[in-house]
JSON list of C-alpha atoms in Angstrom, two decimals:
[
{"chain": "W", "resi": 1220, "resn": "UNK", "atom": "CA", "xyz": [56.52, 115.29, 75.70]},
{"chain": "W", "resi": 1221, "resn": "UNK", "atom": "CA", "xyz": [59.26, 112.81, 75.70]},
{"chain": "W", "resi": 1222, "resn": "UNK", "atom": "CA", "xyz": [60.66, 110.59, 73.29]},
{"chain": "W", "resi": 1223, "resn": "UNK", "atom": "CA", "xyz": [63.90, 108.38, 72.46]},
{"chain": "W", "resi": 1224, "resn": "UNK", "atom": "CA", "xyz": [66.15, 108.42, 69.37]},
{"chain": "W", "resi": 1225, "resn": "UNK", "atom": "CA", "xyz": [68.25, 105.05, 69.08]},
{"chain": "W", "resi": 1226, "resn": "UNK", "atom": "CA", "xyz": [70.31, 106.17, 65.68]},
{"chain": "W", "resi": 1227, "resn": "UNK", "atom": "CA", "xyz": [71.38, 102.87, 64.93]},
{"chain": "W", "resi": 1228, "resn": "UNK", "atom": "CA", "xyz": [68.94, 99.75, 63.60]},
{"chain": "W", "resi": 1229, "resn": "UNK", "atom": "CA", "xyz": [71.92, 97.12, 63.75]},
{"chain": "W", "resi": 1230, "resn": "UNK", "atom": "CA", "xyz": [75.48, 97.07, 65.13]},
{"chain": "W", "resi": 1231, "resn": "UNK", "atom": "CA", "xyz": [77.74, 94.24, 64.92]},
{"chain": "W", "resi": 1232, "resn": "UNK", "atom": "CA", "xyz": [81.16, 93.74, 66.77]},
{"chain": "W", "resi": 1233, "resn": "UNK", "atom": "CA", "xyz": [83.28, 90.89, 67.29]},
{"chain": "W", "resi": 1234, "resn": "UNK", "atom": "CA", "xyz": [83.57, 88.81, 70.02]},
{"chain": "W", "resi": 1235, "resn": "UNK", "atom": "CA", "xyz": [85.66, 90.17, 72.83]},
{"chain": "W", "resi": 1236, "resn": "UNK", "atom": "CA", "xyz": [85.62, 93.52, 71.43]},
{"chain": "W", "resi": 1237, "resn": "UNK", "atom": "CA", "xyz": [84.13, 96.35, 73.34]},
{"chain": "W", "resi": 1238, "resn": "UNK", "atom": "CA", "xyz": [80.66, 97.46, 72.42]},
{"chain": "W", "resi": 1239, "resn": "UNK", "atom": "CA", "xyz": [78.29, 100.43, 72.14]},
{"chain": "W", "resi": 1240, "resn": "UNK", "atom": "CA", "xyz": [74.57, 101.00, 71.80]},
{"chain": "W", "resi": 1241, "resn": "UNK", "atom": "CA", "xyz": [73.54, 104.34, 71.21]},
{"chain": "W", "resi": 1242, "resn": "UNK", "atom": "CA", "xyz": [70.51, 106.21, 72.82]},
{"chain": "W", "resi": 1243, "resn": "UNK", "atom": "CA", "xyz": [69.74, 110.07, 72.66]},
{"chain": "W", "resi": 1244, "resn": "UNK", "atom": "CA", "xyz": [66.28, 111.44, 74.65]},
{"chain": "W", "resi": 1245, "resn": "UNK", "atom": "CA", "xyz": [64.02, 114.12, 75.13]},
{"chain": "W", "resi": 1246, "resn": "UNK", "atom": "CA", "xyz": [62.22, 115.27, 78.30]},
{"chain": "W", "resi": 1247, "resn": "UNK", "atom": "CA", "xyz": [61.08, 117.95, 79.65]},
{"chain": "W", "resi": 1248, "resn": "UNK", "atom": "CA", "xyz": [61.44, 117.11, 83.34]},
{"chain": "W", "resi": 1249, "resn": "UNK", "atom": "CA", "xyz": [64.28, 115.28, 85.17]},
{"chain": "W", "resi": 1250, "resn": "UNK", "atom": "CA", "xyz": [64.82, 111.85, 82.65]},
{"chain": "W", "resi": 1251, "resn": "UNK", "atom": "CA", "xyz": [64.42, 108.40, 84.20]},
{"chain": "W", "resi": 1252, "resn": "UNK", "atom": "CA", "xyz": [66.29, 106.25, 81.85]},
{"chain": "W", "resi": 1253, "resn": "UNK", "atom": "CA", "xyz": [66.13, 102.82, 81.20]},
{"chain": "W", "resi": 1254, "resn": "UNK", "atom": "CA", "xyz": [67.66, 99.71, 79.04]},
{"chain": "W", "resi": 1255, "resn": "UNK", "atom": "CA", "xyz": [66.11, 96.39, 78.19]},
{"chain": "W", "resi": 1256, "resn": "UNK", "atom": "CA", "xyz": [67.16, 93.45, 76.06]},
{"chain": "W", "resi": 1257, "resn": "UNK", "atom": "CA", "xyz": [64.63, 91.41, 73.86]},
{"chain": "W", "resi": 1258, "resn": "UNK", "atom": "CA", "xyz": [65.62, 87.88, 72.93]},
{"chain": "W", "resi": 1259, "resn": "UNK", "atom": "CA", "xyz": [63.13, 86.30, 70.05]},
{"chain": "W", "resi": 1260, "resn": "UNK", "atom": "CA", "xyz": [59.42, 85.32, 71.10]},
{"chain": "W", "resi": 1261, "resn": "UNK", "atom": "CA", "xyz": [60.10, 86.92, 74.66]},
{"chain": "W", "resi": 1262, "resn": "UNK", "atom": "CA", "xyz": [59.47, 90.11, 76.50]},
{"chain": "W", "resi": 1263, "resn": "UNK", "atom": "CA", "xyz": [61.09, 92.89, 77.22]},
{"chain": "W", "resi": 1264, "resn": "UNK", "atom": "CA", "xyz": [63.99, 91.78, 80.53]},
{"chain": "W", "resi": 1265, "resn": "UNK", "atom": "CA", "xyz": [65.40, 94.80, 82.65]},
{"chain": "W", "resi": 1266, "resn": "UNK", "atom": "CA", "xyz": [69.52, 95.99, 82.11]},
{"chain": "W", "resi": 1267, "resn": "UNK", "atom": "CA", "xyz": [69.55, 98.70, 84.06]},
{"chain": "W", "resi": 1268, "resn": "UNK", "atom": "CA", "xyz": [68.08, 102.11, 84.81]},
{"chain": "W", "resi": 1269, "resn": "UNK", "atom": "CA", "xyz": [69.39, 105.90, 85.66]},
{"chain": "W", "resi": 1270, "resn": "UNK", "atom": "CA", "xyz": [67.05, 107.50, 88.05]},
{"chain": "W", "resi": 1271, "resn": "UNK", "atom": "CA", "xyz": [69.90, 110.26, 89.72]},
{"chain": "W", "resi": 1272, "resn": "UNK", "atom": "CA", "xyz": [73.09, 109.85, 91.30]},
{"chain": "W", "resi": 1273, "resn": "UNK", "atom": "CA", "xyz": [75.90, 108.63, 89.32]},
{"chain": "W", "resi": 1274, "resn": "UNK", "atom": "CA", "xyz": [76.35, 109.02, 85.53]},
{"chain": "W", "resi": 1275, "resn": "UNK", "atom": "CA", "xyz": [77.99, 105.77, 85.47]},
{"chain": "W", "resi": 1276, "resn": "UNK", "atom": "CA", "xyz": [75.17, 103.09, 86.07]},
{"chain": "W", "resi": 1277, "resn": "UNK", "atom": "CA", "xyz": [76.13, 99.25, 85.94]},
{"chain": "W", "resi": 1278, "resn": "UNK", "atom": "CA", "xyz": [73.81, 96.52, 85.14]},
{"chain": "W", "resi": 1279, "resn": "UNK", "atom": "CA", "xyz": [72.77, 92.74, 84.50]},
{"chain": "W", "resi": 1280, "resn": "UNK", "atom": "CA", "xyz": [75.26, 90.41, 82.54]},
{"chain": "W", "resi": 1281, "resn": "UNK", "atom": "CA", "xyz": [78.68, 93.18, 82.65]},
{"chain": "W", "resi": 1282, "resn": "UNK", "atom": "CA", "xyz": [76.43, 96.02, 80.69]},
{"chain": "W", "resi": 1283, "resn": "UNK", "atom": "CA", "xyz": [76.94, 99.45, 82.06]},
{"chain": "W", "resi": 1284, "resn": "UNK", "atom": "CA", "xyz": [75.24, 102.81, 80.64]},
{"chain": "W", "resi": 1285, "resn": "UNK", "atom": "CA", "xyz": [76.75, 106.30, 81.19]},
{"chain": "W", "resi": 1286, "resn": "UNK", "atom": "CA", "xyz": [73.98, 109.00, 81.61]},
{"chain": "W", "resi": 1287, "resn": "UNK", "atom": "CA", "xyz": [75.62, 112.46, 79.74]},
{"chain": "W", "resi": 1288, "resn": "UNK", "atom": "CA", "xyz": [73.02, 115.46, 80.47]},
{"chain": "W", "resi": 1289, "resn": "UNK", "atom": "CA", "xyz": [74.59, 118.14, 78.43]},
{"chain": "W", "resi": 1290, "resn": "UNK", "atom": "CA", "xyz": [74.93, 115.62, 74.93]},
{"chain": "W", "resi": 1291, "resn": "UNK", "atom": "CA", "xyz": [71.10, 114.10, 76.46]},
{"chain": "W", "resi": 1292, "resn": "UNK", "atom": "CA", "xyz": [72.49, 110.64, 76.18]},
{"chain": "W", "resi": 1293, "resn": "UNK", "atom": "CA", "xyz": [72.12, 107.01, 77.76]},
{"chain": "W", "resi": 1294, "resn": "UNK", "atom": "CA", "xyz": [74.64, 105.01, 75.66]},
{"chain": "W", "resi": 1295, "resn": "UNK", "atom": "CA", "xyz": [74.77, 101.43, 76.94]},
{"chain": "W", "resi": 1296, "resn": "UNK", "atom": "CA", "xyz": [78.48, 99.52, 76.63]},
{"chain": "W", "resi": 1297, "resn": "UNK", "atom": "CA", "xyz": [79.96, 96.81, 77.55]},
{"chain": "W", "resi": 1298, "resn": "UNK", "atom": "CA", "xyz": [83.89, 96.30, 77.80]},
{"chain": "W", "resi": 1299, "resn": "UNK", "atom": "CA", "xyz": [84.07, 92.72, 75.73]},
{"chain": "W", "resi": 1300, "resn": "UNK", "atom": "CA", "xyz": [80.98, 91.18, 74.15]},
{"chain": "W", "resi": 1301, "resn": "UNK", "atom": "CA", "xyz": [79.90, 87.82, 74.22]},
{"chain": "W", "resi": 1302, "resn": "UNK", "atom": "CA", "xyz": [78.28, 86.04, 71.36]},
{"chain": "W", "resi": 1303, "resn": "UNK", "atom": "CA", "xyz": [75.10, 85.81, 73.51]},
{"chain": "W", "resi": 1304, "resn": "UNK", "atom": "CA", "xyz": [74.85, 89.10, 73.94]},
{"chain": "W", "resi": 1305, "resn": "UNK", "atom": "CA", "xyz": [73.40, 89.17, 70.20]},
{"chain": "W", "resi": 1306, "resn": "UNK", "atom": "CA", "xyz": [69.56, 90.55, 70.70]},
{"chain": "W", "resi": 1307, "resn": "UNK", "atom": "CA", "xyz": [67.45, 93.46, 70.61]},
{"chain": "W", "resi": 1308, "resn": "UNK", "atom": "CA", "xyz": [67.95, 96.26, 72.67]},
{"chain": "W", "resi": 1309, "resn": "UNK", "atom": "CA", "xyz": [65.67, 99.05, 73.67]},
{"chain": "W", "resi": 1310, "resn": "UNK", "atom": "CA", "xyz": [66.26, 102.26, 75.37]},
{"chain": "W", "resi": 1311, "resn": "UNK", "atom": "CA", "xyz": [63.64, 103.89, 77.34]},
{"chain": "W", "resi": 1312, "resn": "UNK", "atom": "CA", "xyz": [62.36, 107.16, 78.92]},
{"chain": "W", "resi": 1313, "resn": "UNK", "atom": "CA", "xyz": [60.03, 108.00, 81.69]},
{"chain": "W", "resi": 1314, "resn": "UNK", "atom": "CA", "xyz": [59.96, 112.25, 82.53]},
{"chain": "W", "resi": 1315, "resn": "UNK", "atom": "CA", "xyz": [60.14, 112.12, 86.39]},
{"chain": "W", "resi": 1316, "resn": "UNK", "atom": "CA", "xyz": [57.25, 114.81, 86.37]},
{"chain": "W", "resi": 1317, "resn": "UNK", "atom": "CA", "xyz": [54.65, 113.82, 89.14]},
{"chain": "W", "resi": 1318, "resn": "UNK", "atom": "CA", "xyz": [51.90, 111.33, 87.69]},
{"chain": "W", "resi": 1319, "resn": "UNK", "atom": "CA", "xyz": [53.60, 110.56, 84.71]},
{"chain": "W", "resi": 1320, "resn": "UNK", "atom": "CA", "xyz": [54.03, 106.25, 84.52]},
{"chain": "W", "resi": 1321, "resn": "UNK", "atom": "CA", "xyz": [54.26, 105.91, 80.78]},
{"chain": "W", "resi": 1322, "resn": "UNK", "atom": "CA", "xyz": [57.86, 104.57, 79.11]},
{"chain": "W", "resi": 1323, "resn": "UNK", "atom": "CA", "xyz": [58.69, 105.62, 75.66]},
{"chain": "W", "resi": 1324, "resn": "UNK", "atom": "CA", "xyz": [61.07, 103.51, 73.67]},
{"chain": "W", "resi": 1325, "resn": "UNK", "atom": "CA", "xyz": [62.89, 103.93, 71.07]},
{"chain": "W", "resi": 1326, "resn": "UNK", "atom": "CA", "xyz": [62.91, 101.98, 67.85]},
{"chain": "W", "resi": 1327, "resn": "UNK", "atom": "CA", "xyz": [65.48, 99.20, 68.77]},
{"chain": "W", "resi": 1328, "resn": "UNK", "atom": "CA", "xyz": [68.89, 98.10, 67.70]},
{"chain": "W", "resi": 1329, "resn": "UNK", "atom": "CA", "xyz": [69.84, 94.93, 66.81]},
{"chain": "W", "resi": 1330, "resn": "UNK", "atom": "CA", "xyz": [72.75, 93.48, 68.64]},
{"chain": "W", "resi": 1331, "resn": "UNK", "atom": "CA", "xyz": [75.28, 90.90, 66.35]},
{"chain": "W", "resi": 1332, "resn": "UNK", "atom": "CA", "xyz": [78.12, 89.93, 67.95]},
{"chain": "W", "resi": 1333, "resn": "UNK", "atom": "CA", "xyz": [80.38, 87.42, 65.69]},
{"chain": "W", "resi": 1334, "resn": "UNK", "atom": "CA", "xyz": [82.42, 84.86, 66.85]},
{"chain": "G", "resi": 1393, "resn": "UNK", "atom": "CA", "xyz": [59.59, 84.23, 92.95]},
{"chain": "G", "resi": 1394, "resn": "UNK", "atom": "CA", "xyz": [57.53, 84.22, 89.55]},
{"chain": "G", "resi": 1395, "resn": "UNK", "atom": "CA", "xyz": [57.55, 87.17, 87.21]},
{"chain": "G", "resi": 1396, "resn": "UNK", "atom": "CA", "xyz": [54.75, 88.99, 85.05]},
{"chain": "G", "resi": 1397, "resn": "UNK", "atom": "CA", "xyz": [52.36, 85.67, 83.55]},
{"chain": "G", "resi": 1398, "resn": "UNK", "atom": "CA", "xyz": [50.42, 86.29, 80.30]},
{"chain": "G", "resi": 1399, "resn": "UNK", "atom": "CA", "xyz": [48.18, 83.94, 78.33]},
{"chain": "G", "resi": 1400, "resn": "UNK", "atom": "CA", "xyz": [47.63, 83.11, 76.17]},
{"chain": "G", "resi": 1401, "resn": "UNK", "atom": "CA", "xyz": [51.18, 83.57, 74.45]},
{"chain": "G", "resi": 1402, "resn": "UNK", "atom": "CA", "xyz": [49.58, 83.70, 71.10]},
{"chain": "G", "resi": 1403, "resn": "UNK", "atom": "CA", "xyz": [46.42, 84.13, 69.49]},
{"chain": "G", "resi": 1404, "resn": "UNK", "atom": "CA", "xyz": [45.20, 83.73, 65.97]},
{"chain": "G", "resi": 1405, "resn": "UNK", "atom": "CA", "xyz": [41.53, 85.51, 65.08]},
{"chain": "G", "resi": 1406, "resn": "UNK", "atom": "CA", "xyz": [39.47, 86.42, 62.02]},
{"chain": "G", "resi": 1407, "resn": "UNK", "atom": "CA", "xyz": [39.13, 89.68, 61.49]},
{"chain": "G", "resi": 1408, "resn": "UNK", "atom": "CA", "xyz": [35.77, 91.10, 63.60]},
{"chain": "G", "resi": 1409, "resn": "UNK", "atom": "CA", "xyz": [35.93, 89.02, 66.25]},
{"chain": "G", "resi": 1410, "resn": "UNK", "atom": "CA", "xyz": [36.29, 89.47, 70.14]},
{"chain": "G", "resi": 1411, "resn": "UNK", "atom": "CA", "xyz": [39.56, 88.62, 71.70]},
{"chain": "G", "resi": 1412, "resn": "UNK", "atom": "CA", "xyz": [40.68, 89.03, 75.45]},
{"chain": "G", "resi": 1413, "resn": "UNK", "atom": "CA", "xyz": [44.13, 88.50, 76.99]},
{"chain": "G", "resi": 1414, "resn": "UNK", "atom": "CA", "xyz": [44.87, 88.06, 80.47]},
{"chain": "G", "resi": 1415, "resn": "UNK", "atom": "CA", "xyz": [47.79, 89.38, 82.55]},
{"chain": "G", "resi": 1416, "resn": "UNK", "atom": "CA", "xyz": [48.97, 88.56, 85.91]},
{"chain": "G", "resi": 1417, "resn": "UNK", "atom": "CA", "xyz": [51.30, 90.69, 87.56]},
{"chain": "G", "resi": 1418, "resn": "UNK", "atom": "CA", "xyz": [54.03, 90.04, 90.39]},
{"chain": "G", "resi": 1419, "resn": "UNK", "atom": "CA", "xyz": [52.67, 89.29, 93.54]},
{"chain": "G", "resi": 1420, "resn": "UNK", "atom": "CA", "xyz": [52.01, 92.72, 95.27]},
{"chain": "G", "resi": 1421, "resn": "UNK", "atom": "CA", "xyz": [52.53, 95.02, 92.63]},
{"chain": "G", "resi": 1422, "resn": "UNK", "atom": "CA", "xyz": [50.05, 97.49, 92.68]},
{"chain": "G", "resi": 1423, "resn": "UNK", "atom": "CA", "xyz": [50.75, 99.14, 89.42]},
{"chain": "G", "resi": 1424, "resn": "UNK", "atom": "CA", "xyz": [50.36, 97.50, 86.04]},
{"chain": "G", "resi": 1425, "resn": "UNK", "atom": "CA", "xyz": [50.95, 98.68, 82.32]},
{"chain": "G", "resi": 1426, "resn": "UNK", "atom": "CA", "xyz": [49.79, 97.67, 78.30]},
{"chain": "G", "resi": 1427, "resn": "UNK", "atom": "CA", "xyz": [52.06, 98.09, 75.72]},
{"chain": "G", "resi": 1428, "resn": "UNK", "atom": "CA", "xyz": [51.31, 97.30, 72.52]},
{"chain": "G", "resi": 1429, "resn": "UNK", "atom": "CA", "xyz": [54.82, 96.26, 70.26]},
{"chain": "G", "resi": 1430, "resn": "UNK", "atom": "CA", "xyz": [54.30, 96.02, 66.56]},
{"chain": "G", "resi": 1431, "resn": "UNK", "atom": "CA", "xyz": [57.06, 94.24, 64.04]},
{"chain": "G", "resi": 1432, "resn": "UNK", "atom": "CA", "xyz": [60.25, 96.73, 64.09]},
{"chain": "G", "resi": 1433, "resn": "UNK", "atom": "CA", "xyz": [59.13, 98.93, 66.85]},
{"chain": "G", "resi": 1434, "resn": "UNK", "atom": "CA", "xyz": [59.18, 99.44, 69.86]},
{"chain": "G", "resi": 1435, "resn": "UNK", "atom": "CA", "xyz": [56.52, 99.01, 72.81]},
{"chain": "G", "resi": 1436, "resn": "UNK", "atom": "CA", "xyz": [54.01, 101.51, 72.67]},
{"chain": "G", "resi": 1437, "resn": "UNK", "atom": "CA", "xyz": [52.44, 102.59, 76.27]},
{"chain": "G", "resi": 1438, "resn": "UNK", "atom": "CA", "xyz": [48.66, 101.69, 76.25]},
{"chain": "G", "resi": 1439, "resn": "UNK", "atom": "CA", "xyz": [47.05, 102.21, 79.62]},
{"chain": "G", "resi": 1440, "resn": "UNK", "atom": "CA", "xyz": [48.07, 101.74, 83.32]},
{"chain": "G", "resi": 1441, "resn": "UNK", "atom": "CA", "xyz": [46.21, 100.69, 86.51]},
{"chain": "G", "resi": 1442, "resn": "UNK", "atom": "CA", "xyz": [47.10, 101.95, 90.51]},
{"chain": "G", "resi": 1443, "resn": "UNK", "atom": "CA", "xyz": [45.20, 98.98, 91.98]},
{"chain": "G", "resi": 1444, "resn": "UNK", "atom": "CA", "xyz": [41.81, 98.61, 90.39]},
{"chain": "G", "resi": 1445, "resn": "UNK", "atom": "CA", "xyz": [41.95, 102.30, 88.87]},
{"chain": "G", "resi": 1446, "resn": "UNK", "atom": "CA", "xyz": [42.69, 102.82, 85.35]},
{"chain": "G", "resi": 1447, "resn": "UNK", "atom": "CA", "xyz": [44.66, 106.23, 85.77]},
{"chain": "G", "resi": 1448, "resn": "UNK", "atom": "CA", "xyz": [45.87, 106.95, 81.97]},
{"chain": "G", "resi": 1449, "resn": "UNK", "atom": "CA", "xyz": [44.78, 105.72, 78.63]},
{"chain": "G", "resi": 1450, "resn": "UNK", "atom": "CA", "xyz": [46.74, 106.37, 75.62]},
{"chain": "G", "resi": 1451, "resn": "UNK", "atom": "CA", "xyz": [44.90, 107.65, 72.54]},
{"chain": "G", "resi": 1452, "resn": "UNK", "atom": "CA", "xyz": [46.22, 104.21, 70.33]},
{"chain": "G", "resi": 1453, "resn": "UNK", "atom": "CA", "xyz": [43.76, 102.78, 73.04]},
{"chain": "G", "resi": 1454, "resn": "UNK", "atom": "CA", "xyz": [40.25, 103.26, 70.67]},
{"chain": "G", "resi": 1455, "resn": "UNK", "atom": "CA", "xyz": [37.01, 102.99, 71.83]},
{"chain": "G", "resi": 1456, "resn": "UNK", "atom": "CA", "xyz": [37.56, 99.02, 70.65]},
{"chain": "G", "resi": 1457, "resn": "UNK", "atom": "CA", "xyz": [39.75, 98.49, 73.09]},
{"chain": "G", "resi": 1458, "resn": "UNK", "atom": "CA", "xyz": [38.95, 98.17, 76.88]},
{"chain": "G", "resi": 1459, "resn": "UNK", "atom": "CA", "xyz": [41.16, 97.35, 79.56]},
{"chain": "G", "resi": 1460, "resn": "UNK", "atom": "CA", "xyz": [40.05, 96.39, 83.14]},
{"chain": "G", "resi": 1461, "resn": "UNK", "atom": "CA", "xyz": [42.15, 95.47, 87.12]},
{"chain": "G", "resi": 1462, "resn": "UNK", "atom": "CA", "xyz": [38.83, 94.36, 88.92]},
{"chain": "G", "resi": 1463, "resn": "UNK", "atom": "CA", "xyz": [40.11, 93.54, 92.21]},
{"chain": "G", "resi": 1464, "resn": "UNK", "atom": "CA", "xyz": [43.64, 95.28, 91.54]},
{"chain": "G", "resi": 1465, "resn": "UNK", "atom": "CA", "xyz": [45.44, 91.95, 90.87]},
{"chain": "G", "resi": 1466, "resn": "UNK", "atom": "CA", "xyz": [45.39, 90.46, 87.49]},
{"chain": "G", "resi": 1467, "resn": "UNK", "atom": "CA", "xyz": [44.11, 92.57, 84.21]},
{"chain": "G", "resi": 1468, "resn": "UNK", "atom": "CA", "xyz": [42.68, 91.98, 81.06]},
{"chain": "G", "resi": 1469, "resn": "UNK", "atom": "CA", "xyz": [42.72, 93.71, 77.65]},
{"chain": "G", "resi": 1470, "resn": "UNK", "atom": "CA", "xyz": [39.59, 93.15, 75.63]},
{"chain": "G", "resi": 1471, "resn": "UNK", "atom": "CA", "xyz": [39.81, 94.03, 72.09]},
{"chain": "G", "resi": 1472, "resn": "UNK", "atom": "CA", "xyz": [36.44, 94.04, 70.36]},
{"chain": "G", "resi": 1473, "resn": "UNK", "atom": "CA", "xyz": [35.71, 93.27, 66.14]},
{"chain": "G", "resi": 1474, "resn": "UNK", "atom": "CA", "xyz": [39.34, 92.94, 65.43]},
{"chain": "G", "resi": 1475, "resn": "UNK", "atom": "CA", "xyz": [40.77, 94.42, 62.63]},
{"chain": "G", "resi": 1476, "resn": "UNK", "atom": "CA", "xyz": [44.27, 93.34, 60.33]},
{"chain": "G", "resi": 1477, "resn": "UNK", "atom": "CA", "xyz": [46.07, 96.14, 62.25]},
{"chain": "G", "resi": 1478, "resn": "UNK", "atom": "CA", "xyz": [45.38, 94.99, 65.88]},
{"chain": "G", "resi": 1479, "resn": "UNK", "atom": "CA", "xyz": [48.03, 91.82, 64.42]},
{"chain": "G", "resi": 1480, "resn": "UNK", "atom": "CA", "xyz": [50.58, 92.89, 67.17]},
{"chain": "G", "resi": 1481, "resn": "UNK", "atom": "CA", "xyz": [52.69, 91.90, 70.36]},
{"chain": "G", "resi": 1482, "resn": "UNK", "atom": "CA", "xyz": [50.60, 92.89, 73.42]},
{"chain": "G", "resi": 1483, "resn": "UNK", "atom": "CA", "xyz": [52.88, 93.28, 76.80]},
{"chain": "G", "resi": 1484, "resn": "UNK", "atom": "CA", "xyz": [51.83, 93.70, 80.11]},
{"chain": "G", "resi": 1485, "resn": "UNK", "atom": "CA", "xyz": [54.62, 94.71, 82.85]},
{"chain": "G", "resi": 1486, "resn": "UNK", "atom": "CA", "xyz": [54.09, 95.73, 86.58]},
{"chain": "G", "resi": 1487, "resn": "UNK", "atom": "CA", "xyz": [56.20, 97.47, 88.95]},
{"chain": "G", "resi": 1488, "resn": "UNK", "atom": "CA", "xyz": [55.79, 97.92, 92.95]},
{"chain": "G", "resi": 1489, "resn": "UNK", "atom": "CA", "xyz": [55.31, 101.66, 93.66]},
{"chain": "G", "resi": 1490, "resn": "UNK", "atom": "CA", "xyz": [55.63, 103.77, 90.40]},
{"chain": "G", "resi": 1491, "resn": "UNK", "atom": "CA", "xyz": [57.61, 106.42, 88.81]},
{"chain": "G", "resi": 1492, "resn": "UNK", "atom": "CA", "xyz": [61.45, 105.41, 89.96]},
{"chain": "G", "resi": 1493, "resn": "UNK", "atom": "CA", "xyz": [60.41, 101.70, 89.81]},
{"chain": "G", "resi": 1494, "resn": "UNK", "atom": "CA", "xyz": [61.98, 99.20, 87.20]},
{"chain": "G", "resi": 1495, "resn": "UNK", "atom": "CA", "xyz": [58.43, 97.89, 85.23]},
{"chain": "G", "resi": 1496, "resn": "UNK", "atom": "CA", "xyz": [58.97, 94.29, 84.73]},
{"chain": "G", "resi": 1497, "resn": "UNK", "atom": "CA", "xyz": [57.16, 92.90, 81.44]},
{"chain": "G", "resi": 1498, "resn": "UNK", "atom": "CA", "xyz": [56.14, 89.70, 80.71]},
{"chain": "G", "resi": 1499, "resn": "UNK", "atom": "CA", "xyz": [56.92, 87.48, 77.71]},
{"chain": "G", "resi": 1500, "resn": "UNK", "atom": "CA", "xyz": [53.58, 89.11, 75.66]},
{"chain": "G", "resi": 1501, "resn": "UNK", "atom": "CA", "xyz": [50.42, 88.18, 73.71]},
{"chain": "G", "resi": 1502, "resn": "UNK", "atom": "CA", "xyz": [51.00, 87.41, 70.05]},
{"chain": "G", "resi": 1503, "resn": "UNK", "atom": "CA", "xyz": [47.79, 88.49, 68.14]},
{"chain": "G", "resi": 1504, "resn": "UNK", "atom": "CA", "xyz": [47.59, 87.92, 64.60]},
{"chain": "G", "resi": 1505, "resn": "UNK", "atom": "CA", "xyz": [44.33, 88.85, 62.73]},
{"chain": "G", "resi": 1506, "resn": "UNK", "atom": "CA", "xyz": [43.37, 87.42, 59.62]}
]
């Protein structure tokens, strides 16, 4: 089984500051680990993914994600936010286990930055 | 280079009718994915295709629902005497290869039942 915990339904920061999105998973297998953005009325557009290698993974539009094993984390950050960064993001797993295509996302977290 | 293509973008139906949704995926990806995204959640996996072979079906997929990659290009998800609860976002994404692969979605199927 797999699944994804995103503990926070909205976080708001101020422009410029640094920002955090919180993600926590749970796989059995190796964890592929993804982040994806949602503006309204759109789809889902790709951030950036952990598949192995480094823990520090960087990403579309300055966002990077740091992959923790032992605390099973993904968090995704960014060193100063921009107000168009305000959207909803979604973490995602995939167990690397042979045959196994599905993603599982978490719940979501709104994104407010204020000017 | 053109991404994922869906249509129609939204859909309006009254409840026990047939609706079908089609989804084109990039140009030479051979795998493609349903995901179903109701209002404050996320996308929920609904099936998958390698080419024209449906390979997993998730158990939100009910016997209403059929989903079919006829020449392993574009798909379509058939949902049969709609109900209120079908009102959802469907998404479609693709990816080249598989399991370390980035799936690429496109911008989704609005359905809302009445």
């Amino acid at each position: 089984a797999q699944s994804v915990a995103q503990p926070e339904d909205q976080v708001n920061v101020a422009e410029g500051n640094p920002l955090t999105v919180k993600c926590t998973y749970s796989v059995s297998g190796n964890p592929y680990l993804f982040w994806y953005v949602q503006y309204p009325n759109r789809g889902l557009q790709f951030l950036l993914k952990y598949i192995t290698g480094d823990n520090l993974v960087k990403g579309s539009y300055g966002f990077e994600a740091e992959f923790n094993k032992s605390q099973t984390s993904f968090h995704l950050k960014k060193p100063s936010a921009l107000v168009s960064d305000s959207a909803l993001y979604f973490c995602a797993v995939r167990d690397g286990g042979f045959g196994n295509e599905k993603l599982t996302f978490g719940t979501g977290t709104r994104l407010t930055i204020i000017p | 280079d053109t991404g994922v293509s869906q249509n129609p973008r939204h859909k309006i139906t009254k409840r026990g009718q047939n609706v079908t949704f089609r989804c084109d995926p990039i140009s030479e990806h051979n795998r493609l994915y349903w995901y179903r995204q109701t209002l404050g959640q996320g996308p929920e996996f609904l099936t998958y295709f390698q080419n024209e072979a449906q390979l997993e079906k998730s158990r939100l997929l009910s016997d209403r629902f059929s989903a079919e990659r006829p020449k392993g290009s574009f798909s379509t998800l058939e949902i049969q005497r709609t109900e209120q609860g079908d009102s959802a976002m469907y998404l479609c994404a693709s990816t080249p290869r598989g399991a370390t692969d980035t799936q690429y979605f496109g911008p989704g199927t609005r359905l809302t039942v009445l």
